[in-house]
PDB file of C-alpha atoms in Angstrom:
ATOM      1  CA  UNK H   1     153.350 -29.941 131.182  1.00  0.00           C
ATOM      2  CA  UNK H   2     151.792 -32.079 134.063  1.00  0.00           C
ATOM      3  CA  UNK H   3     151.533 -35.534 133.720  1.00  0.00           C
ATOM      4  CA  UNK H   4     148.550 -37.310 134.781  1.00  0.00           C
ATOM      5  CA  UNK H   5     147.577 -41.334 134.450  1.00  0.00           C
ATOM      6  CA  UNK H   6     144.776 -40.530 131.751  1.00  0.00           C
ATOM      7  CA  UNK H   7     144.516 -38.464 129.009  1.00  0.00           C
ATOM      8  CA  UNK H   8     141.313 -36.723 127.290  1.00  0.00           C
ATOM      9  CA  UNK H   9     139.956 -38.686 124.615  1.00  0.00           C
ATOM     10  CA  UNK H  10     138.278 -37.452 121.372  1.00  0.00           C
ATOM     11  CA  UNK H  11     134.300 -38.164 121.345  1.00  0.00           C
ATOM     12  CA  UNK H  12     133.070 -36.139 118.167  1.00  0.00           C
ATOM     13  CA  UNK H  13     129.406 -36.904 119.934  1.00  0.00           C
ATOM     14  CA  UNK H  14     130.697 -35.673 123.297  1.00  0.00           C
ATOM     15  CA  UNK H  15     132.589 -32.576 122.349  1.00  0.00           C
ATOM     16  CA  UNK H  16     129.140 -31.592 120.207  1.00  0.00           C
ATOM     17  CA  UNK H  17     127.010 -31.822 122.939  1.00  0.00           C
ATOM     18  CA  UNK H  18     129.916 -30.293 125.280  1.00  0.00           C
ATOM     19  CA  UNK H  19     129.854 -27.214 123.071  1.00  0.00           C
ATOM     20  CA  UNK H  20     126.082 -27.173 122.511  1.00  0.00           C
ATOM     21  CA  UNK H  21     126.014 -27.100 126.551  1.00  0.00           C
ATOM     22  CA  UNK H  22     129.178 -24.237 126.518  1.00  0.00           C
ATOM     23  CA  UNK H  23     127.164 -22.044 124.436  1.00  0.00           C
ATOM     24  CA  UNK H  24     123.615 -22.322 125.982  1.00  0.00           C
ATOM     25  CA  UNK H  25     125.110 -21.599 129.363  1.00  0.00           C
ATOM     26  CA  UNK H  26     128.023 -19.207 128.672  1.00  0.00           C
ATOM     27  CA  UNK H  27     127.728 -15.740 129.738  1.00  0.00           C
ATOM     28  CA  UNK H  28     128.764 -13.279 126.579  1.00  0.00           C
ATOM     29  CA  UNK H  29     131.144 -10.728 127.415  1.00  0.00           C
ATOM     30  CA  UNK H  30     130.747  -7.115 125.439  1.00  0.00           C
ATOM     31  CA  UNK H  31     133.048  -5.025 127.577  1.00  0.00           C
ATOM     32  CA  UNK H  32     136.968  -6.691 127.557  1.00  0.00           C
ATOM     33  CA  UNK H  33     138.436  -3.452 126.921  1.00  0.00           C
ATOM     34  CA  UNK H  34     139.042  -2.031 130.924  1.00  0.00           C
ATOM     35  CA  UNK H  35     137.988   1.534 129.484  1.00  0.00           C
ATOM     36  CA  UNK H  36     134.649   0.705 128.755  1.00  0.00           C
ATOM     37  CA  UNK H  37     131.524   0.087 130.913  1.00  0.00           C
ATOM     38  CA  UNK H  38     132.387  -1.947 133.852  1.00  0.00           C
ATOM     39  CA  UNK H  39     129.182  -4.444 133.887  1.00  0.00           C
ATOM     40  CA  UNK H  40     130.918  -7.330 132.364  1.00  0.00           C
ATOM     41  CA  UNK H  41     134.060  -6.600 135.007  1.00  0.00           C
ATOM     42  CA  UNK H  42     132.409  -6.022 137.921  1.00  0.00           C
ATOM     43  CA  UNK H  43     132.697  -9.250 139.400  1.00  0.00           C
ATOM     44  CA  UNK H  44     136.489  -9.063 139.096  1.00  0.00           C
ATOM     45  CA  UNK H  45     136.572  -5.460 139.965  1.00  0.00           C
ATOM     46  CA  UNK H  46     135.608  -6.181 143.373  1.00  0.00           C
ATOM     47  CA  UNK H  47     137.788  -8.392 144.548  1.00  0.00           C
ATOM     48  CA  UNK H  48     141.356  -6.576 143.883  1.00  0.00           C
ATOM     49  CA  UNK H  49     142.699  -3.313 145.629  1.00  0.00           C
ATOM     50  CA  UNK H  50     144.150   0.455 144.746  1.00  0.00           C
ATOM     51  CA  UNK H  51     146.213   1.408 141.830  1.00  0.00           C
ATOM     52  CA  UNK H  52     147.369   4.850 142.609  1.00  0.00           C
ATOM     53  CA  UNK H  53     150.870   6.516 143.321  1.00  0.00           C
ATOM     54  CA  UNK H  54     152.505   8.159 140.078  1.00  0.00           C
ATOM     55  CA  UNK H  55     152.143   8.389 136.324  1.00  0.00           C
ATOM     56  CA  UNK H  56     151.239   4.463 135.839  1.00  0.00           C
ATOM     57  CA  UNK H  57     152.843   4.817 132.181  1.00  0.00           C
ATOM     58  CA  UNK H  58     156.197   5.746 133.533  1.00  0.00           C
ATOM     59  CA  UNK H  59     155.385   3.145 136.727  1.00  0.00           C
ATOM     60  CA  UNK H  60     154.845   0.368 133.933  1.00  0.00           C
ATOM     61  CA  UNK H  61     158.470   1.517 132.023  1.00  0.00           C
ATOM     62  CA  UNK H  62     160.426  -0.051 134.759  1.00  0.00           C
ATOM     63  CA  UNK H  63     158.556  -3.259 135.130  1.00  0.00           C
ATOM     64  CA  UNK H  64     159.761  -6.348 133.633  1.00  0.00           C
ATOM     65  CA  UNK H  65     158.930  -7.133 129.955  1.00  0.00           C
ATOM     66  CA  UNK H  66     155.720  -8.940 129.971  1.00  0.00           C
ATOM     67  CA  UNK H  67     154.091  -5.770 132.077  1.00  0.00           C
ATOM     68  CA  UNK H  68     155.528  -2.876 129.514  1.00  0.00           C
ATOM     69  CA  UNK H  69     152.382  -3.186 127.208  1.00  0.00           C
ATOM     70  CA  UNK H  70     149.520  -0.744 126.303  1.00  0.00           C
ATOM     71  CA  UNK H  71     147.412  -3.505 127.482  1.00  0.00           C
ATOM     72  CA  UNK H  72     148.485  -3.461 131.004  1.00  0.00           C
ATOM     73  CA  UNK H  73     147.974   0.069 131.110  1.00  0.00           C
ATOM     74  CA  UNK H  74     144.230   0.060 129.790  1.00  0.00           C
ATOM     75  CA  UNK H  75     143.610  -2.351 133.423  1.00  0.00           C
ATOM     76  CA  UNK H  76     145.433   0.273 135.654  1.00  0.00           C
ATOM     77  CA  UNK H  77     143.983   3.003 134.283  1.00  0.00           C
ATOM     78  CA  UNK H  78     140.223   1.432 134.458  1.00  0.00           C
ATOM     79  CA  UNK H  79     141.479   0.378 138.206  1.00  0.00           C
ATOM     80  CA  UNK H  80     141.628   4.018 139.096  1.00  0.00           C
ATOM     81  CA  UNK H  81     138.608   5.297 137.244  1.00  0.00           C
ATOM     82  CA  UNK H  82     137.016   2.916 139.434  1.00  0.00           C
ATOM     83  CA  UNK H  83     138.495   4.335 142.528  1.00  0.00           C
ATOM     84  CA  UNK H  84     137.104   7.942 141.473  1.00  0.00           C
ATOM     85  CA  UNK H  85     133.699   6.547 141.680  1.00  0.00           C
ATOM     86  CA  UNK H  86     134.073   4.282 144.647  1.00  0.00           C
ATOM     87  CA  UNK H  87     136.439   6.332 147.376  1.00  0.00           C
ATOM     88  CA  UNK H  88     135.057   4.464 150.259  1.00  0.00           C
ATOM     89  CA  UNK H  89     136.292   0.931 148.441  1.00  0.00           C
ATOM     90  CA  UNK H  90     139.655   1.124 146.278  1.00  0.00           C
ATOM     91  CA  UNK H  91     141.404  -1.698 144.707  1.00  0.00           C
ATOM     92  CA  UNK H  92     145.242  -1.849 144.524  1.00  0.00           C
ATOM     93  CA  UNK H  93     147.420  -4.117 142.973  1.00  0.00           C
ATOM     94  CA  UNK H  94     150.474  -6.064 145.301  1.00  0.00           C
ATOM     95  CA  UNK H  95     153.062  -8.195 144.795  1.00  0.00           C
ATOM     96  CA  UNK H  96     154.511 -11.443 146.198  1.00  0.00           C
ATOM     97  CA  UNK H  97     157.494 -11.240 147.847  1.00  0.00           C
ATOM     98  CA  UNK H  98     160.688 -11.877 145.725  1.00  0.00           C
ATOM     99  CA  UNK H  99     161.027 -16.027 146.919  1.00  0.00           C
ATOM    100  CA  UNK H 100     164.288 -16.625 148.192  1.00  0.00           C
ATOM    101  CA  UNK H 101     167.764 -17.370 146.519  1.00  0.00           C
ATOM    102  CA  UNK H 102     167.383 -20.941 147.088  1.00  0.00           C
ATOM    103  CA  UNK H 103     164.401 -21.083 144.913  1.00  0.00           C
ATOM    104  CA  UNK H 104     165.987 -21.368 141.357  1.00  0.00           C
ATOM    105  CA  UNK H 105     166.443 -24.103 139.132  1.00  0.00           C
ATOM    106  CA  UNK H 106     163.469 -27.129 137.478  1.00  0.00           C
ATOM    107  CA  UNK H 107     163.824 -29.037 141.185  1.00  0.00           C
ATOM    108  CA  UNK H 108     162.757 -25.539 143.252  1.00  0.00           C
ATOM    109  CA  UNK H 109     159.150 -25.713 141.485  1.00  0.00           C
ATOM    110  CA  UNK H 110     157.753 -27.629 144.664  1.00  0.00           C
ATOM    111  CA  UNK H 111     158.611 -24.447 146.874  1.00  0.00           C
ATOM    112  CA  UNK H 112     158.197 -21.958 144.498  1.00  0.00           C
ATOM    113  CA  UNK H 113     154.191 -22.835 144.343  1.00  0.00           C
ATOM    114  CA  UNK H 114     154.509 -23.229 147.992  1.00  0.00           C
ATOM    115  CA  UNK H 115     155.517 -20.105 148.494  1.00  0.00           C
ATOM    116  CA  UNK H 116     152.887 -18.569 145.721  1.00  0.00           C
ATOM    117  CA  UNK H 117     150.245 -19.889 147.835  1.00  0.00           C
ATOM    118  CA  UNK H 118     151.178 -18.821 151.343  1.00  0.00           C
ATOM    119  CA  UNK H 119     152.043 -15.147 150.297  1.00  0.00           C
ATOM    120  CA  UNK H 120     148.633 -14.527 148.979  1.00  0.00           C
ATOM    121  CA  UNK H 121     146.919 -17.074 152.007  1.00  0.00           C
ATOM    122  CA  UNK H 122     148.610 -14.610 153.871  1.00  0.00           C
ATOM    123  CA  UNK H 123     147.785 -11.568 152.498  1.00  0.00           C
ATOM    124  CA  UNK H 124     144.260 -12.539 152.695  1.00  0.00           C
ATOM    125  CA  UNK H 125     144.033 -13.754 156.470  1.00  0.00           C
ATOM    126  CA  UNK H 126     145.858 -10.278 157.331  1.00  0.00           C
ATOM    127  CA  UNK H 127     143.738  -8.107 155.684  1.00  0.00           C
ATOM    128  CA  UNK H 128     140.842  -9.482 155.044  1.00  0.00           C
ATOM    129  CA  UNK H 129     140.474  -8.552 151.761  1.00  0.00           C
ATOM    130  CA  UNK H 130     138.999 -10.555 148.847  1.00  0.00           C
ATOM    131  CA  UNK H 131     141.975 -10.841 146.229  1.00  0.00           C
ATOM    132  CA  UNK H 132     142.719 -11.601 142.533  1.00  0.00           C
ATOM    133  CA  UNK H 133     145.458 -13.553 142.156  1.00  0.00           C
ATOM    134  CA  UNK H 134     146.488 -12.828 138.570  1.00  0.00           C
ATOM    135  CA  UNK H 135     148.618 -15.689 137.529  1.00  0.00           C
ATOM    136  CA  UNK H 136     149.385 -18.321 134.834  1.00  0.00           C
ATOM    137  CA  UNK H 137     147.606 -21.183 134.590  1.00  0.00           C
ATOM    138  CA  UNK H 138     150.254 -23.902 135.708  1.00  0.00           C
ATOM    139  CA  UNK H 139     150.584 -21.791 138.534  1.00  0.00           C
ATOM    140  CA  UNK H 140     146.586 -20.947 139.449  1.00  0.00           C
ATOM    141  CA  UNK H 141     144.510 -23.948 138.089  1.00  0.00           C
ATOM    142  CA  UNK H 142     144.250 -27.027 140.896  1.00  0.00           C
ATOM    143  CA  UNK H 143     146.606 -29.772 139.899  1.00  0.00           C
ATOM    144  CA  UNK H 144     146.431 -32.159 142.875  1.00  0.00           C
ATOM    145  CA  UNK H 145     148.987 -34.044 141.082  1.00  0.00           C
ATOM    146  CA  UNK H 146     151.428 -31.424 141.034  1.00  0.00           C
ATOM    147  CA  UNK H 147     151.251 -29.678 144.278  1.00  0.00           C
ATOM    148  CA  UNK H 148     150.955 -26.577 142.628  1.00  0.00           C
ATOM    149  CA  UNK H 149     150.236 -23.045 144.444  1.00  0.00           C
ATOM    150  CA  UNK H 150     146.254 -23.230 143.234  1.00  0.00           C
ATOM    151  CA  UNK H 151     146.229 -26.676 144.705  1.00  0.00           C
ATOM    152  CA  UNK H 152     147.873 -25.224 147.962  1.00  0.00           C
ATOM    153  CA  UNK H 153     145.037 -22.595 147.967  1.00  0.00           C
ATOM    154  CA  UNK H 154     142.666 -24.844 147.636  1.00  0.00           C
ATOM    155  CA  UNK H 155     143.404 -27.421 150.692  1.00  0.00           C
ATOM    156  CA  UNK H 156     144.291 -23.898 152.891  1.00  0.00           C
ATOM    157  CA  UNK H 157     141.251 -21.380 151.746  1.00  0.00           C
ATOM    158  CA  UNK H 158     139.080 -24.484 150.683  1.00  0.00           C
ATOM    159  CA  UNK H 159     135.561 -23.440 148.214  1.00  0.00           C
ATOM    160  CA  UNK H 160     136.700 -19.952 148.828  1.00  0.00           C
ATOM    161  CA  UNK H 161     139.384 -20.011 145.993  1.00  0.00           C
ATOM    162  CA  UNK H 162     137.641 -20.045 142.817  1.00  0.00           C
ATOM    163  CA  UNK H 163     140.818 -20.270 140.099  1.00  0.00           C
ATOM    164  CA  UNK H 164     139.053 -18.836 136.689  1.00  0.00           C
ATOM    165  CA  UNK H 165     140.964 -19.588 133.387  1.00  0.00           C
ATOM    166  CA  UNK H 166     141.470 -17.828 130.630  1.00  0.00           C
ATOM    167  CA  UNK H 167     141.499 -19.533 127.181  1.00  0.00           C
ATOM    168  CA  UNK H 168     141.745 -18.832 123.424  1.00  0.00           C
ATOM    169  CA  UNK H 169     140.938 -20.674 120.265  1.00  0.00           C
ATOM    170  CA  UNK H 170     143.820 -19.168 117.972  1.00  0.00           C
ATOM    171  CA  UNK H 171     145.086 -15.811 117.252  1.00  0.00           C
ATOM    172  CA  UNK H 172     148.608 -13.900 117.316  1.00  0.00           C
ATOM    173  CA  UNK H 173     150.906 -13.183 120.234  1.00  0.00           C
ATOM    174  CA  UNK H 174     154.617 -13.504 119.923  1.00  0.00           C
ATOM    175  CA  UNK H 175     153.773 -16.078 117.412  1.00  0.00           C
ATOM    176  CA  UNK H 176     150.943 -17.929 115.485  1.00  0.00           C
ATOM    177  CA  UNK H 177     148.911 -20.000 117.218  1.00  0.00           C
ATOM    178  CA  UNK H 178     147.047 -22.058 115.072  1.00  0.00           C
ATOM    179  CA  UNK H 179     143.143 -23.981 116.010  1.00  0.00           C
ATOM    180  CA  UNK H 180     143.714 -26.326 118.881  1.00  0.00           C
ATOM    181  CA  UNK H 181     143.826 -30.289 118.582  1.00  0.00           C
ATOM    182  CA  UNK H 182     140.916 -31.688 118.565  1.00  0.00           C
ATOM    183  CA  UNK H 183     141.395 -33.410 122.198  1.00  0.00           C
ATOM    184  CA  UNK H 184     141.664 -30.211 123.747  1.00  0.00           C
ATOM    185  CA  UNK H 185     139.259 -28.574 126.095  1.00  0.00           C
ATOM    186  CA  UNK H 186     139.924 -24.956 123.771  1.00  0.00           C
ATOM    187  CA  UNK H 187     138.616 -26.801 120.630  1.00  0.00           C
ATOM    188  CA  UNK H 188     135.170 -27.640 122.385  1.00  0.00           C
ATOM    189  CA  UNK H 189     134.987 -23.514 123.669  1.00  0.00           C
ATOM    190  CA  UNK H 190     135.598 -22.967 120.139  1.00  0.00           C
ATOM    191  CA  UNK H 191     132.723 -24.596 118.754  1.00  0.00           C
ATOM    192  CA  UNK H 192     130.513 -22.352 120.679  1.00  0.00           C
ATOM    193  CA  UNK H 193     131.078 -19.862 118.156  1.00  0.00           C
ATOM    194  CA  UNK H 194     130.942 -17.162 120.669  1.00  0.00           C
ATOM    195  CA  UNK H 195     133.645 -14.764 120.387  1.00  0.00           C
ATOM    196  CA  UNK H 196     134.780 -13.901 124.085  1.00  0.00           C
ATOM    197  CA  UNK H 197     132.201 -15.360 127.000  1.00  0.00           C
ATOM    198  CA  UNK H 198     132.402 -16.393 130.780  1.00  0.00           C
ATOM    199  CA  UNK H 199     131.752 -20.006 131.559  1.00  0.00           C
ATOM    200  CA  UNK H 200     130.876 -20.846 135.574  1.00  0.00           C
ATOM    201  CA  UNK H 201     131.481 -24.482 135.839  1.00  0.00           C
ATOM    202  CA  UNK H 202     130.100 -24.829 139.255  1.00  0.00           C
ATOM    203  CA  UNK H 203     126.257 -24.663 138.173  1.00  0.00           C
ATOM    204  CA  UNK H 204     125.423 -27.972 138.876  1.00  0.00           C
ATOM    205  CA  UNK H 205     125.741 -31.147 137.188  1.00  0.00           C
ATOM    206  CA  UNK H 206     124.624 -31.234 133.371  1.00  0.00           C
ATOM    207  CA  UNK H 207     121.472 -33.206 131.966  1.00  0.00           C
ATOM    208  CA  UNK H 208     122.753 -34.503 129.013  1.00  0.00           C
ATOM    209  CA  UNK H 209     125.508 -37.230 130.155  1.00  0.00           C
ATOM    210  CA  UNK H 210     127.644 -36.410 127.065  1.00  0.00           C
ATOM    211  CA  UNK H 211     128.393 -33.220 128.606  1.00  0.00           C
ATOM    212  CA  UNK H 212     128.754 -35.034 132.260  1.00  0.00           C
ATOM    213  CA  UNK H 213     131.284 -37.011 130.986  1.00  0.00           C
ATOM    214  CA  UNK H 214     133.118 -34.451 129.115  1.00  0.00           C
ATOM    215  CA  UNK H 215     133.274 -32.188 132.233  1.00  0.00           C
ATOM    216  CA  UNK H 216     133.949 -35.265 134.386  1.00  0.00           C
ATOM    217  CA  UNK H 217     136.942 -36.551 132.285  1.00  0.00           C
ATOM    218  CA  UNK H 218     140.592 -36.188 131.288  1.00  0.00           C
ATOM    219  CA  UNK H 219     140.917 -33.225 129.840  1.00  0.00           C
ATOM    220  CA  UNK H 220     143.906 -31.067 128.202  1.00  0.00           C
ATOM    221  CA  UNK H 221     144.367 -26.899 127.771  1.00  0.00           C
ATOM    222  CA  UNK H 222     147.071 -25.021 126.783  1.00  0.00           C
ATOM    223  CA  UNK H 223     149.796 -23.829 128.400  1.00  0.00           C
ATOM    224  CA  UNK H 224     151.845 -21.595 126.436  1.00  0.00           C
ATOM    225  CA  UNK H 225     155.079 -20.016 128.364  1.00  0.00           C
ATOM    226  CA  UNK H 226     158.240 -18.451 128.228  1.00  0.00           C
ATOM    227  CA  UNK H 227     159.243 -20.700 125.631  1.00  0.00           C
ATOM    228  CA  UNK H 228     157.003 -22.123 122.816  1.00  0.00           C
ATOM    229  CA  UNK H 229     157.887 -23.416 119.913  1.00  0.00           C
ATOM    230  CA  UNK H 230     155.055 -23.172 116.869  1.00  0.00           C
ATOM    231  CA  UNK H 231     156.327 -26.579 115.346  1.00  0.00           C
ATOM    232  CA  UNK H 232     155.435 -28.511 117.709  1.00  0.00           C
ATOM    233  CA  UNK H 233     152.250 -26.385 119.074  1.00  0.00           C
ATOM    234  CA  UNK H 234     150.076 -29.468 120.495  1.00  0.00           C
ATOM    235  CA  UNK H 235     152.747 -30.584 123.003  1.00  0.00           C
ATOM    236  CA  UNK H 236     152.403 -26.945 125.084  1.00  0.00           C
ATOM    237  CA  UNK H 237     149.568 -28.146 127.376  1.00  0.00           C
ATOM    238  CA  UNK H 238     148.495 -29.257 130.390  1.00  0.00           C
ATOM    239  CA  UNK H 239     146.782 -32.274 131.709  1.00  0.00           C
ATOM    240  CA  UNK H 240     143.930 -32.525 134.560  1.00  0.00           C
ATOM    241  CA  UNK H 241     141.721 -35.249 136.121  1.00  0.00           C
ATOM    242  CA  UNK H 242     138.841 -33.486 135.097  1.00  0.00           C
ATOM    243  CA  UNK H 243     138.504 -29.443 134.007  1.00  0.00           C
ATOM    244  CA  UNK H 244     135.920 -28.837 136.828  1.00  0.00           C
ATOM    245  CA  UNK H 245     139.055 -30.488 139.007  1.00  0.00           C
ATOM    246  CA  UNK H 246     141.586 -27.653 137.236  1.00  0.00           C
ATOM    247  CA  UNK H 247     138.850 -24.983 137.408  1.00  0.00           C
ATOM    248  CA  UNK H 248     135.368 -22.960 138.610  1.00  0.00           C
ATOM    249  CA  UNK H 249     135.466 -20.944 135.798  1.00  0.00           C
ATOM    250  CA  UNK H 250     136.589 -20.142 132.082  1.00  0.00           C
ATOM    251  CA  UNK H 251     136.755 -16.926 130.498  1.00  0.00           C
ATOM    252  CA  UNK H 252     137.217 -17.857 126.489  1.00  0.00           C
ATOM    253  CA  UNK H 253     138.268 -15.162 123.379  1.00  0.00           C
ATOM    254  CA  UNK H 254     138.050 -16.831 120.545  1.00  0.00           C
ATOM    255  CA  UNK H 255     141.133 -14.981 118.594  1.00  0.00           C
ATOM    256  CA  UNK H 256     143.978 -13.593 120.377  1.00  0.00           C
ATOM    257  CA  UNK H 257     146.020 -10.604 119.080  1.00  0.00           C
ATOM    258  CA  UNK H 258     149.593  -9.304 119.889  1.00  0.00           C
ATOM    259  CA  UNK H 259     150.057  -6.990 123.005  1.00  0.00           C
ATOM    260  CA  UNK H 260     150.726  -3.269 122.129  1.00  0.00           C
ATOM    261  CA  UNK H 261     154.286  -2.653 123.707  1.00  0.00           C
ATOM    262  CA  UNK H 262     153.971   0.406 125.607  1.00  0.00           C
ATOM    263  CA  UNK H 263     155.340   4.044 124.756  1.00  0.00           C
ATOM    264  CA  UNK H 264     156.945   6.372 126.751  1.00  0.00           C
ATOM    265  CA  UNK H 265     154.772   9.699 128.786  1.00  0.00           C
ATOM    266  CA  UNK H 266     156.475  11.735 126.015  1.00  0.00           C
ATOM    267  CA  UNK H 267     156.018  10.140 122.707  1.00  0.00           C
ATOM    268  CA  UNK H 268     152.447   8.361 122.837  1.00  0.00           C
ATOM    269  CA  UNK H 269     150.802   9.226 120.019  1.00  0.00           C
ATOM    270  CA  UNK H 270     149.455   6.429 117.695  1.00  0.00           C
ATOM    271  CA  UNK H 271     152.753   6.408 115.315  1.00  0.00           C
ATOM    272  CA  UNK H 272     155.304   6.126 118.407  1.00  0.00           C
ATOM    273  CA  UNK H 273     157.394   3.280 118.674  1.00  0.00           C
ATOM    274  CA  UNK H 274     158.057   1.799 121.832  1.00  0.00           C
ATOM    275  CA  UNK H 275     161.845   1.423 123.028  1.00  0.00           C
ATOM    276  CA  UNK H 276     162.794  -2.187 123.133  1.00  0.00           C
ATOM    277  CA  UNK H 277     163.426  -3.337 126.518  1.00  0.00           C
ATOM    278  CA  UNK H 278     165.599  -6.288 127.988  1.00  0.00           C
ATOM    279  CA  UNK H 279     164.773  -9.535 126.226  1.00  0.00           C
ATOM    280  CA  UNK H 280     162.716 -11.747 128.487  1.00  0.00           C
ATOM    281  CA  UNK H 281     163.455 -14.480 130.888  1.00  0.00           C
ATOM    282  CA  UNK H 282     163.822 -17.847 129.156  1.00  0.00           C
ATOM    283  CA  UNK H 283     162.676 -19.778 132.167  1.00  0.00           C
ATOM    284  CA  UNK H 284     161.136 -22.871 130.678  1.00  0.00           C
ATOM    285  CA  UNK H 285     157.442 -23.756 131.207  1.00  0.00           C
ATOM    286  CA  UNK H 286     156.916 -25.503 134.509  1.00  0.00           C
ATOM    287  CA  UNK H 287     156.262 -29.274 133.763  1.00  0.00           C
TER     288      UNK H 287
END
C-alpha cells in the first residue's frame, strides 16, 4: 500500500456527479471474451507481438500458477487467430529478464521496479515495437511517490506510456470480495451501472467542477495481491495524488468471477479437473 500525504475524501455530491460523468463518457465493452469479435480489443491487439511455437495448453502447464488458467489460454489463442488474419503484423508475448539474485527481500522493491522499467524501455528502443506491458497495478500505475517501474516509464518514454487499469466493483476470485468503501475510486465506477466499460481519462478537463475535483484529488483503488485477507478487505489499496496522476485509462467489470484452472491437452472436456499445481508464492503486496 503506498502512502501518500492526503487521502480521498467522501463527497456523496462529488462521487454522484463523478459517476454521472463515468457513465456518459465511458466506452461499453461487449466483446471481453478474446474468442469473440475483436472490435472492442483492437486497440490492445495492436500494440503486443506473436504467440506461436507449440501446443499453448501444454506451453501454459509449465508456467507458474497464476498463468495455468483457462483464462490465459482464451488470450493466446485469440493472439494467434489474429496472426492468421494479419501475417504481415504478428503479436508475441516476451518476458522480462529473471532480475538478479540480489533483488529479494521488502528493501529490493526500489530496484526491482527499476529494473521492470528498463527491460521493457529497452525492449521498446531496440525494436521499435509498440508494447503491452501486462502488469499489476502497484507495479504499472504512476506513483511518483514510490518510484515505481510505471513512474520510471513515465520520466524515460514520457506521454508515450499510457498505464490503463483494470478495476472491479465485487465478485469472486480466490475469495469474496465484497462492494468497495465508499472512498474508493471502484465505488464511483460502480455507480455507473455499466457492467464492463473503458474509461480514457485524458479527454480533457470536465465541465462540471464536482467531477474536476474528484479526478483532481486524493484518490484510493484496490490493490489486491498475493496475500489478502477478506477481514480486513478496505486496507488492500493503494493511494495516489490524483487518479489521472496513477492513470490514462480504466477498464471497469463490474463483478469478477474465479479463473478456470486449466486442464491438461488430454482431458479437456467440460467435466475435467485440473491437476493442482505448486501452491503460489506468498510474496506480500508491495507497500
Amino acid at each position: 500500500m503506498s502512502r501518500h500525504p492526503a487521502y480521498a475524501r467522501t463527497d456523496p455530491d462529488e462521487h454522484a456527479a463523478a459517476a454521472r460523468w463515468v457513465r456518459t463518457h465511458a466506452h461499453p465493452l461487449a466483446a471481453l471474451d478474446p474468442g469473440a469479435p475483436p472490435e472492442d480489443l483492437r486497440p490492445f491487439a495492436e500494440s503486443v507481438r506473436d504467440g506461436t511455437g507449440g501446443d499453448p495448453r501444454e506451453l501454459l502447464a509449465r508456467c507458474r500458477p497464476f498463468w495455468r488458467t483457462e483464462e490465459i489460454l482464451d488470450v493466446v489463442t485469440w493472439m494467434r487467430a489474429y496472426n492468421e488474419r494479419h501475417p504481415g503484423d504478428p503479436v508475441r508475448f516476451t518476458a522480462s529478464p529473471v532480475p538478479e539474485p540480489e533483488f529479494t527481500g521488502p528493501e529490493s522493491l526500489p530496484g526491482i521496479e527499476r529494473h521492470l522499467a528498463e527491460s521493457t524501455a529497452w525492449w521498446h528502443e531496440h525494436t521499435g515495437d509498440r508494447i503491452v506491458y501486462w502488469g499489476g497495478l502497484a507495479h504499472m500505475g504512476v506513483d511518483a511517490h514510490r518510484h515505481n517501474a510505471g513512474s520510471h516509464l513515465r520520466e524515460r518514454l514520457g506521454s508515450a506510456y499510457a498505464p490503463i487499469g483494470l478495476t472491479f466493483h465485487h465478485g469472486t476470485a480466490f475469495h469474496r470480495y465484497p462492494e468497495p468503501p465508499a472512498d474508493f475510486t471502484e465505488s464511483v465506477l460502480g455507480a455507473a451501472g455499466l457492467d464492463a466499460f473503458m474509461l480514457d481519462l485524458r479527454t480533457g478537463k470536465a465541465p462540471d467542477p464536482a467531477v474536476r475535483t474528484w479526478l483532481a484529488g486524493p484518490v484510493r483503488t484496490r490493490l489486491i495481491g498475493p496475500v489478502y485477507d477478506p477481514a480486513h478487505d478496505a486496507a488492500h489499496h493503494m493511494t495516489a495524488d490524483a487518479l489521472t496522476d496513477l492513470l490514462d485509462g480504466v477498464i471497469h467489470v463490474r463483478e469478477v468471477t474465479n479463473a478456470r484452472p486449466l486442464t491438461s491437452s488430454s482431458n479437456s472436456g467440460p467435466e475435467a479437473e485440473a491437476e493442482p499445481g505448486p501452491a503460489p508464492d506468498r510474496a506480500r503486496t508491495p507497500s
